[in-house]
């Protein structure tokens, strides 16, 4: 990768006390890093807040379903198999599910 090559060449130039070459390499390295940062920034800005939120929600749901597999494997598998994550998140079981979410009488 060019970035790694530039860093290695810069280290070598500095070790050889070749300040002219080191200055040129430093300038090229800064230009490359600036260009890469600009490209990454544009991509993130192009994605927009809705896409960023969608990705965050998908990540959280996948993480929580994974944790649920450890404490309640049956429910975790059910959700993993019936949740569609993407542009929209959809719970779509193949058959109707009756949920009992009441608390036991104490």
mmCIF file of N, CA and C in Angstrom:
data_model
loop_
_atom_site.group_PDB
_atom_site.id
_atom_site.type_symbol
_atom_site.label_atom_id
_atom_site.label_comp_id
_atom_site.label_asym_id
_atom_site.label_seq_id
_atom_site.Cartn_x
_atom_site.Cartn_y
_atom_site.Cartn_z
ATOM 1 N N UNK A 1 0.849 -1.169 0.000
ATOM 2 C CA UNK A 1 0.000 0.000 0.000
ATOM 3 C C UNK A 1 0.900 1.240 0.000
ATOM 4 N N UNK A 2 0.513 2.214 -0.751
ATOM 5 C CA UNK A 2 1.336 3.418 -0.901
ATOM 6 C C UNK A 2 1.580 4.119 0.429
ATOM 7 N N UNK A 3 0.605 4.138 1.297
ATOM 8 C CA UNK A 3 0.752 4.794 2.590
ATOM 9 C C UNK A 3 1.875 4.140 3.401
ATOM 10 N N UNK A 4 1.896 2.819 3.435
ATOM 11 C CA UNK A 4 2.953 2.100 4.154
ATOM 12 C C UNK A 4 4.311 2.346 3.516
ATOM 13 N N UNK A 5 4.354 2.350 2.191
ATOM 14 C CA UNK A 5 5.614 2.611 1.482
ATOM 15 C C UNK A 5 6.154 3.993 1.813
ATOM 16 N N UNK A 6 5.269 4.988 1.818
ATOM 17 C CA UNK A 6 5.699 6.351 2.135
ATOM 18 C C UNK A 6 6.250 6.438 3.553
ATOM 19 N N UNK A 7 5.588 5.805 4.480
ATOM 20 C CA UNK A 7 6.067 5.831 5.870
ATOM 21 C C UNK A 7 7.433 5.169 5.992
ATOM 22 N N UNK A 8 7.597 4.038 5.320
ATOM 23 C CA UNK A 8 8.893 3.343 5.359
ATOM 24 C C UNK A 8 9.986 4.202 4.721
ATOM 25 N N UNK A 9 9.684 4.821 3.575
ATOM 26 C CA UNK A 9 10.662 5.679 2.912
ATOM 27 C C UNK A 9 10.998 6.884 3.778
ATOM 28 N N UNK A 10 10.004 7.446 4.456
ATOM 29 C CA UNK A 10 10.231 8.588 5.334
ATOM 30 C C UNK A 10 11.133 8.194 6.505
ATOM 31 N N UNK A 11 10.883 7.036 7.101
ATOM 32 C CA UNK A 11 11.744 6.556 8.193
ATOM 33 C C UNK A 11 13.184 6.418 7.722
ATOM 34 N N UNK A 12 13.340 5.845 6.546
ATOM 35 C CA UNK A 12 14.680 5.644 5.979
ATOM 36 C C UNK A 12 15.363 6.991 5.729
ATOM 37 N N UNK A 13 14.642 7.943 5.148
ATOM 38 C CA UNK A 13 15.208 9.264 4.865
ATOM 39 C C UNK A 13 15.611 9.966 6.164
ATOM 40 N N UNK A 14 14.792 9.840 7.197
ATOM 41 C CA UNK A 14 15.121 10.465 8.475
ATOM 42 C C UNK A 14 16.331 9.810 9.119
ATOM 43 N N UNK A 15 16.447 8.482 9.010
ATOM 44 C CA UNK A 15 17.598 7.767 9.570
ATOM 45 C C UNK A 15 18.881 8.141 8.841
ATOM 46 N N UNK A 16 18.765 8.432 7.548
ATOM 47 C CA UNK A 16 19.936 8.817 6.749
ATOM 48 C C UNK A 16 20.190 10.328 6.798
ATOM 49 N N UNK A 17 19.385 11.029 7.577
ATOM 50 C CA UNK A 17 19.494 12.490 7.706
ATOM 51 C C UNK A 17 19.375 13.185 6.348
ATOM 52 N N UNK A 18 18.535 12.651 5.491
ATOM 53 C CA UNK A 18 18.290 13.246 4.173
ATOM 54 C C UNK A 18 17.058 14.141 4.294
ATOM 55 N N UNK A 19 17.285 15.373 4.790
ATOM 56 C CA UNK A 19 16.162 16.258 5.110
ATOM 57 C C UNK A 19 15.368 16.673 3.876
ATOM 58 N N UNK A 20 16.026 16.852 2.723
ATOM 59 C CA UNK A 20 15.305 17.224 1.504
ATOM 60 C C UNK A 20 14.322 16.144 1.086
ATOM 61 N N UNK A 21 14.802 14.913 1.074
ATOM 62 C CA UNK A 21 13.951 13.780 0.699
ATOM 63 C C UNK A 21 12.848 13.583 1.748
ATOM 64 N N UNK A 22 13.205 13.735 3.020
ATOM 65 C CA UNK A 22 12.229 13.575 4.094
ATOM 66 C C UNK A 22 11.117 14.620 3.967
ATOM 67 N N UNK A 23 11.478 15.859 3.634
ATOM 68 C CA UNK A 23 10.470 16.913 3.455
ATOM 69 C C UNK A 23 9.514 16.582 2.316
ATOM 70 N N UNK A 24 10.063 16.108 1.201
ATOM 71 C CA UNK A 24 9.222 15.734 0.060
ATOM 72 C C UNK A 24 8.280 14.585 0.420
ATOM 73 N N UNK A 25 8.820 13.591 1.102
ATOM 74 C CA UNK A 25 8.001 12.439 1.486
ATOM 75 C C UNK A 25 6.929 12.841 2.494
ATOM 76 N N UNK A 26 7.278 13.715 3.448
ATOM 77 C CA UNK A 26 6.307 14.197 4.427
ATOM 78 C C UNK A 26 5.153 14.920 3.721
ATOM 79 N N UNK A 27 5.500 15.760 2.743
ATOM 80 C CA UNK A 27 4.468 16.500 2.010
ATOM 81 C C UNK A 27 3.564 15.540 1.237
ATOM 82 N N UNK A 28 4.153 14.536 0.593
ATOM 83 C CA UNK A 28 3.355 13.565 -0.149
ATOM 84 C C UNK A 28 2.472 12.746 0.799
ATOM 85 N N UNK A 29 3.031 12.384 1.941
ATOM 86 C CA UNK A 29 2.271 11.621 2.934
ATOM 87 C C UNK A 29 1.094 12.435 3.450
ATOM 88 N N UNK A 30 1.315 13.704 3.773
ATOM 89 C CA UNK A 30 0.236 14.567 4.252
ATOM 90 C C UNK A 30 -0.846 14.743 3.190
ATOM 91 N N UNK A 31 -0.434 14.879 1.938
ATOM 92 C CA UNK A 31 -1.398 15.036 0.850
ATOM 93 C C UNK A 31 -2.247 13.775 0.693
ATOM 94 N N UNK A 32 -1.597 12.617 0.764
ATOM 95 C CA UNK A 32 -2.319 11.345 0.631
ATOM 96 C C UNK A 32 -3.296 11.155 1.793
ATOM 97 N N UNK A 33 -2.859 11.420 3.017
ATOM 98 C CA UNK A 33 -3.728 11.273 4.185
ATOM 99 C C UNK A 33 -4.907 12.241 4.092
ATOM 100 N N UNK A 34 -4.648 13.464 3.665
ATOM 101 C CA UNK A 34 -5.713 14.451 3.516
ATOM 102 C C UNK A 34 -6.731 13.991 2.475
ATOM 103 N N UNK A 35 -6.232 13.472 1.353
ATOM 104 C CA UNK A 35 -7.112 12.984 0.289
ATOM 105 C C UNK A 35 -7.975 11.823 0.792
ATOM 106 N N UNK A 36 -7.358 10.887 1.507
ATOM 107 C CA UNK A 36 -8.107 9.741 2.023
ATOM 108 C C UNK A 36 -9.163 10.179 3.035
ATOM 109 N N UNK A 37 -8.805 11.118 3.914
ATOM 110 C CA UNK A 37 -9.758 11.612 4.911
ATOM 111 C C UNK A 37 -10.938 12.299 4.233
ATOM 112 N N UNK A 38 -10.660 13.045 3.174
ATOM 113 C CA UNK A 38 -11.732 13.723 2.437
ATOM 114 C C UNK A 38 -12.676 12.715 1.803
ATOM 115 N N UNK A 39 -12.114 11.673 1.194
ATOM 116 C CA UNK A 39 -12.946 10.651 0.550
ATOM 117 C C UNK A 39 -13.822 9.924 1.559
ATOM 118 N N UNK A 40 -13.247 9.566 2.700
ATOM 119 C CA UNK A 40 -14.008 8.869 3.729
ATOM 120 C C UNK A 40 -15.101 9.785 4.268
ATOM 121 N N UNK A 41 -14.776 11.054 4.487
ATOM 122 C CA UNK A 41 -15.751 12.015 4.981
ATOM 123 C C UNK A 41 -16.916 12.195 4.028
ATOM 124 N N UNK A 42 -16.632 12.255 2.739
ATOM 125 C CA UNK A 42 -17.715 12.394 1.751
ATOM 126 C C UNK A 42 -18.607 11.178 1.734
ATOM 127 N N UNK A 43 -18.012 10.011 1.870
ATOM 128 C CA UNK A 43 -18.805 8.783 1.865
ATOM 129 C C UNK A 43 -19.728 8.760 3.076
ATOM 130 N N UNK A 44 -19.212 9.149 4.249
ATOM 131 C CA UNK A 44 -20.038 9.166 5.455
ATOM 132 C C UNK A 44 -21.141 10.209 5.338
ATOM 133 N N UNK A 45 -20.820 11.364 4.775
ATOM 134 C CA UNK A 45 -21.827 12.412 4.612
ATOM 135 C C UNK A 45 -22.888 11.992 3.603
ATOM 136 N N UNK A 46 -22.470 11.292 2.557
ATOM 137 C CA UNK A 46 -23.399 10.839 1.528
ATOM 138 C C UNK A 46 -24.370 9.812 2.096
ATOM 139 N N UNK A 47 -23.892 9.066 3.081
ATOM 140 C CA UNK A 47 -24.738 8.034 3.677
ATOM 141 C C UNK A 47 -25.930 8.674 4.381
ATOM 142 N N UNK A 48 -25.732 9.769 5.069
ATOM 143 C CA UNK A 48 -26.823 10.503 5.687
ATOM 144 C C UNK A 48 -27.255 9.928 7.021
ATOM 145 N N UNK A 49 -28.033 10.715 7.776
ATOM 146 C CA UNK A 49 -28.441 10.295 9.120
ATOM 147 C C UNK A 49 -29.383 9.089 9.131
ATOM 148 N N UNK A 50 -30.239 8.966 8.145
ATOM 149 C CA UNK A 50 -31.168 7.829 8.131
ATOM 150 C C UNK A 50 -30.411 6.514 7.954
ATOM 151 N N UNK A 51 -29.445 6.493 7.040
ATOM 152 C CA UNK A 51 -28.661 5.279 6.814
ATOM 153 C C UNK A 51 -27.799 4.960 8.033
ATOM 154 N N UNK A 52 -27.246 5.994 8.655
ATOM 155 C CA UNK A 52 -26.439 5.796 9.853
ATOM 156 C C UNK A 52 -27.295 5.201 10.965
ATOM 157 N N UNK A 53 -28.504 5.710 11.137
ATOM 158 C CA UNK A 53 -29.421 5.183 12.162
ATOM 159 C C UNK A 53 -29.818 3.747 11.840
ATOM 160 N N UNK A 54 -30.111 3.465 10.576
ATOM 161 C CA UNK A 54 -30.499 2.113 10.177
ATOM 162 C C UNK A 54 -29.398 1.115 10.507
ATOM 163 N N UNK A 55 -28.164 1.494 10.193
ATOM 164 C CA UNK A 55 -27.042 0.603 10.470
ATOM 165 C C UNK A 55 -26.871 0.395 11.973
ATOM 166 N N UNK A 56 -27.061 1.459 12.753
ATOM 167 C CA UNK A 56 -26.923 1.354 14.208
ATOM 168 C C UNK A 56 -27.994 0.439 14.789
ATOM 169 N N UNK A 57 -29.240 0.591 14.334
ATOM 170 C CA UNK A 57 -30.342 -0.240 14.828
ATOM 171 C C UNK A 57 -30.100 -1.703 14.466
ATOM 172 N N UNK A 58 -29.687 -1.953 13.242
ATOM 173 C CA UNK A 58 -29.413 -3.326 12.810
ATOM 174 C C UNK A 58 -28.326 -3.950 13.673
ATOM 175 N N UNK A 59 -27.281 -3.192 13.939
ATOM 176 C CA UNK A 59 -26.176 -3.706 14.756
ATOM 177 C C UNK A 59 -26.651 -4.027 16.169
ATOM 178 N N UNK A 60 -27.427 -3.135 16.763
ATOM 179 C CA UNK A 60 -27.933 -3.361 18.123
ATOM 180 C C UNK A 60 -28.827 -4.595 18.158
ATOM 181 N N UNK A 61 -29.737 -4.727 17.189
ATOM 182 C CA UNK A 61 -30.634 -5.889 17.175
ATOM 183 C C UNK A 61 -29.856 -7.190 17.026
ATOM 184 N N UNK A 62 -28.895 -7.212 16.123
ATOM 185 C CA UNK A 62 -28.086 -8.436 15.955
ATOM 186 C C UNK A 62 -27.333 -8.775 17.239
ATOM 187 N N UNK A 63 -26.775 -7.764 17.885
ATOM 188 C CA UNK A 63 -26.031 -7.973 19.122
ATOM 189 C C UNK A 63 -26.941 -8.510 20.222
ATOM 190 N N UNK A 64 -28.114 -7.905 20.381
ATOM 191 C CA UNK A 64 -29.028 -8.318 21.441
ATOM 192 C C UNK A 64 -29.607 -9.710 21.187
ATOM 193 N N UNK A 65 -29.904 -10.013 19.947
ATOM 194 C CA UNK A 65 -30.390 -11.360 19.631
ATOM 195 C C UNK A 65 -29.296 -12.381 19.928
ATOM 196 N N UNK A 66 -28.046 -12.022 19.612
ATOM 197 C CA UNK A 66 -26.923 -12.909 19.936
ATOM 198 C C UNK A 66 -26.808 -13.154 21.433
ATOM 199 N N UNK A 67 -26.974 -12.115 22.232
ATOM 200 C CA UNK A 67 -26.934 -12.275 23.693
ATOM 201 C C UNK A 67 -28.114 -13.098 24.183
ATOM 202 N N UNK A 68 -29.271 -12.896 23.570
ATOM 203 C CA UNK A 68 -30.466 -13.640 23.950
ATOM 204 C C UNK A 68 -30.281 -15.136 23.697
ATOM 205 N N UNK A 69 -29.529 -15.494 22.666
ATOM 206 C CA UNK A 69 -29.262 -16.907 22.386
ATOM 207 C C UNK A 69 -28.595 -17.590 23.574
ATOM 208 N N UNK A 70 -27.800 -16.841 24.334
ATOM 209 C CA UNK A 70 -27.118 -17.422 25.496
ATOM 210 C C UNK A 70 -28.060 -17.659 26.667
ATOM 211 N N UNK A 71 -29.018 -16.756 26.891
ATOM 212 C CA UNK A 71 -29.879 -16.865 28.072
ATOM 213 C C UNK A 71 -31.228 -17.519 27.788
ATOM 214 N N UNK A 72 -31.688 -17.438 26.544
ATOM 215 C CA UNK A 72 -32.959 -18.061 26.178
ATOM 216 C C UNK A 72 -32.827 -18.538 24.724
ATOM 217 N N UNK A 73 -32.151 -19.677 24.535
ATOM 218 C CA UNK A 73 -31.845 -20.143 23.174
ATOM 219 C C UNK A 73 -33.059 -20.272 22.253
ATOM 220 N N UNK A 74 -34.171 -20.726 22.773
ATOM 221 C CA UNK A 74 -35.354 -20.914 21.929
ATOM 222 C C UNK A 74 -35.851 -19.582 21.385
ATOM 223 N N UNK A 75 -35.968 -18.597 22.259
ATOM 224 C CA UNK A 75 -36.423 -17.277 21.824
ATOM 225 C C UNK A 75 -35.386 -16.617 20.909
ATOM 226 N N UNK A 76 -34.118 -16.762 21.259
ATOM 227 C CA UNK A 76 -33.062 -16.193 20.422
ATOM 228 C C UNK A 76 -33.084 -16.744 19.005
ATOM 229 N N UNK A 77 -33.214 -18.063 18.881
ATOM 230 C CA UNK A 77 -33.295 -18.697 17.550
ATOM 231 C C UNK A 77 -34.536 -18.222 16.799
ATOM 232 N N UNK A 78 -35.659 -18.155 17.523
ATOM 233 C CA UNK A 78 -36.905 -17.712 16.896
ATOM 234 C C UNK A 78 -36.727 -16.302 16.309
ATOM 235 N N UNK A 79 -36.197 -15.395 17.100
ATOM 236 C CA UNK A 79 -36.020 -14.018 16.613
ATOM 237 C C UNK A 79 -34.989 -13.951 15.492
ATOM 238 N N UNK A 80 -33.908 -14.693 15.619
ATOM 239 C CA UNK A 80 -32.888 -14.699 14.572
ATOM 240 C C UNK A 80 -33.469 -15.172 13.238
ATOM 241 N N UNK A 81 -34.363 -16.155 13.306
ATOM 242 C CA UNK A 81 -34.927 -16.728 12.086
ATOM 243 C C UNK A 81 -36.108 -15.928 11.535
ATOM 244 N N UNK A 82 -36.741 -15.094 12.355
ATOM 245 C CA UNK A 82 -37.946 -14.404 11.894
ATOM 246 C C UNK A 82 -37.771 -12.897 11.725
ATOM 247 N N UNK A 83 -36.631 -12.366 12.124
ATOM 248 C CA UNK A 83 -36.369 -10.924 11.958
ATOM 249 C C UNK A 83 -35.652 -10.702 10.630
ATOM 250 N N UNK A 84 -36.173 -9.769 9.845
ATOM 251 C CA UNK A 84 -35.496 -9.341 8.615
ATOM 252 C C UNK A 84 -34.951 -7.954 8.891
ATOM 253 N N UNK A 85 -33.645 -7.833 8.778
ATOM 254 C CA UNK A 85 -33.001 -6.558 9.059
ATOM 255 C C UNK A 85 -32.427 -6.018 7.758
ATOM 256 N N UNK A 86 -32.615 -4.767 7.539
ATOM 257 C CA UNK A 86 -32.142 -4.133 6.309
ATOM 258 C C UNK A 86 -32.664 -2.721 6.265
ATOM 259 N N UNK A 87 -33.239 -2.330 5.126
ATOM 260 C CA UNK A 87 -33.807 -0.981 5.029
ATOM 261 C C UNK A 87 -34.856 -0.732 6.095
ATOM 262 N N UNK A 88 -35.648 -1.776 6.350
ATOM 263 C CA UNK A 88 -36.614 -1.736 7.447
ATOM 264 C C UNK A 88 -36.423 -3.006 8.262
ATOM 265 N N UNK A 89 -36.776 -2.951 9.524
ATOM 266 C CA UNK A 89 -36.688 -4.127 10.385
ATOM 267 C C UNK A 89 -38.092 -4.708 10.496
ATOM 268 N N UNK A 90 -38.204 -5.998 10.204
ATOM 269 C CA UNK A 90 -39.519 -6.642 10.180
ATOM 270 C C UNK A 90 -39.457 -7.945 10.971
ATOM 271 N N UNK A 91 -40.440 -8.113 11.850
ATOM 272 C CA UNK A 91 -40.633 -9.388 12.530
ATOM 273 C C UNK A 91 -41.684 -10.119 11.719
ATOM 274 N N UNK A 92 -41.296 -11.225 11.067
ATOM 275 C CA UNK A 92 -42.213 -11.919 10.160
ATOM 276 C C UNK A 92 -42.148 -13.434 10.391
ATOM 277 N N UNK A 93 -42.820 -13.914 11.441
ATOM 278 C CA UNK A 93 -42.837 -15.363 11.637
ATOM 279 C C UNK A 93 -43.693 -16.023 10.558
ATOM 280 N N UNK A 94 -43.382 -17.265 10.190
ATOM 281 C CA UNK A 94 -44.142 -17.936 9.132
ATOM 282 C C UNK A 94 -45.578 -18.264 9.545
ATOM 283 N N UNK A 95 -45.808 -18.409 10.839
ATOM 284 C CA UNK A 95 -47.156 -18.660 11.347
ATOM 285 C C UNK A 95 -47.428 -17.698 12.497
ATOM 286 N N UNK A 96 -48.684 -17.515 12.791
ATOM 287 C CA UNK A 96 -49.075 -16.599 13.873
ATOM 288 C C UNK A 96 -48.495 -17.090 15.205
ATOM 289 N N UNK A 97 -47.998 -16.157 15.996
ATOM 290 C CA UNK A 97 -47.412 -16.491 17.297
ATOM 291 C C UNK A 97 -48.241 -15.822 18.384
ATOM 292 N N UNK A 98 -48.631 -16.587 19.368
ATOM 293 C CA UNK A 98 -49.351 -16.055 20.525
ATOM 294 C C UNK A 98 -48.318 -15.818 21.626
ATOM 295 N N UNK A 99 -48.206 -14.582 22.064
ATOM 296 C CA UNK A 99 -47.243 -14.224 23.092
ATOM 297 C C UNK A 99 -47.944 -14.114 24.435
ATOM 298 N N UNK A 100 -47.357 -14.712 25.460
ATOM 299 C CA UNK A 100 -47.837 -14.560 26.820
ATOM 300 C C UNK A 100 -46.766 -13.764 27.563
ATOM 301 N N UNK A 101 -47.022 -12.488 27.746
ATOM 302 C CA UNK A 101 -46.032 -11.627 28.386
ATOM 303 C C UNK A 101 -46.467 -11.215 29.789
ATOM 304 N N UNK A 102 -47.449 -11.882 30.307
ATOM 305 C CA UNK A 102 -47.925 -11.572 31.651
ATOM 306 C C UNK A 102 -46.938 -12.060 32.700
ATOM 307 N N UNK A 103 -47.021 -11.478 33.845
ATOM 308 C CA UNK A 103 -46.169 -11.871 34.953
ATOM 309 C C UNK A 103 -46.890 -12.925 35.796
ATOM 310 N N UNK A 104 -46.160 -13.906 36.287
ATOM 311 C CA UNK A 104 -46.800 -14.933 37.118
ATOM 312 C C UNK A 104 -47.342 -14.298 38.417
ATOM 313 N N UNK A 105 -48.465 -14.819 38.856
ATOM 314 C CA UNK A 105 -49.060 -14.308 40.099
ATOM 315 C C UNK A 105 -48.112 -14.614 41.241
ATOM 316 N N UNK A 106 -47.899 -13.615 42.050
ATOM 317 C CA UNK A 106 -46.881 -13.775 43.055
ATOM 318 C C UNK A 106 -47.285 -14.059 44.386
#
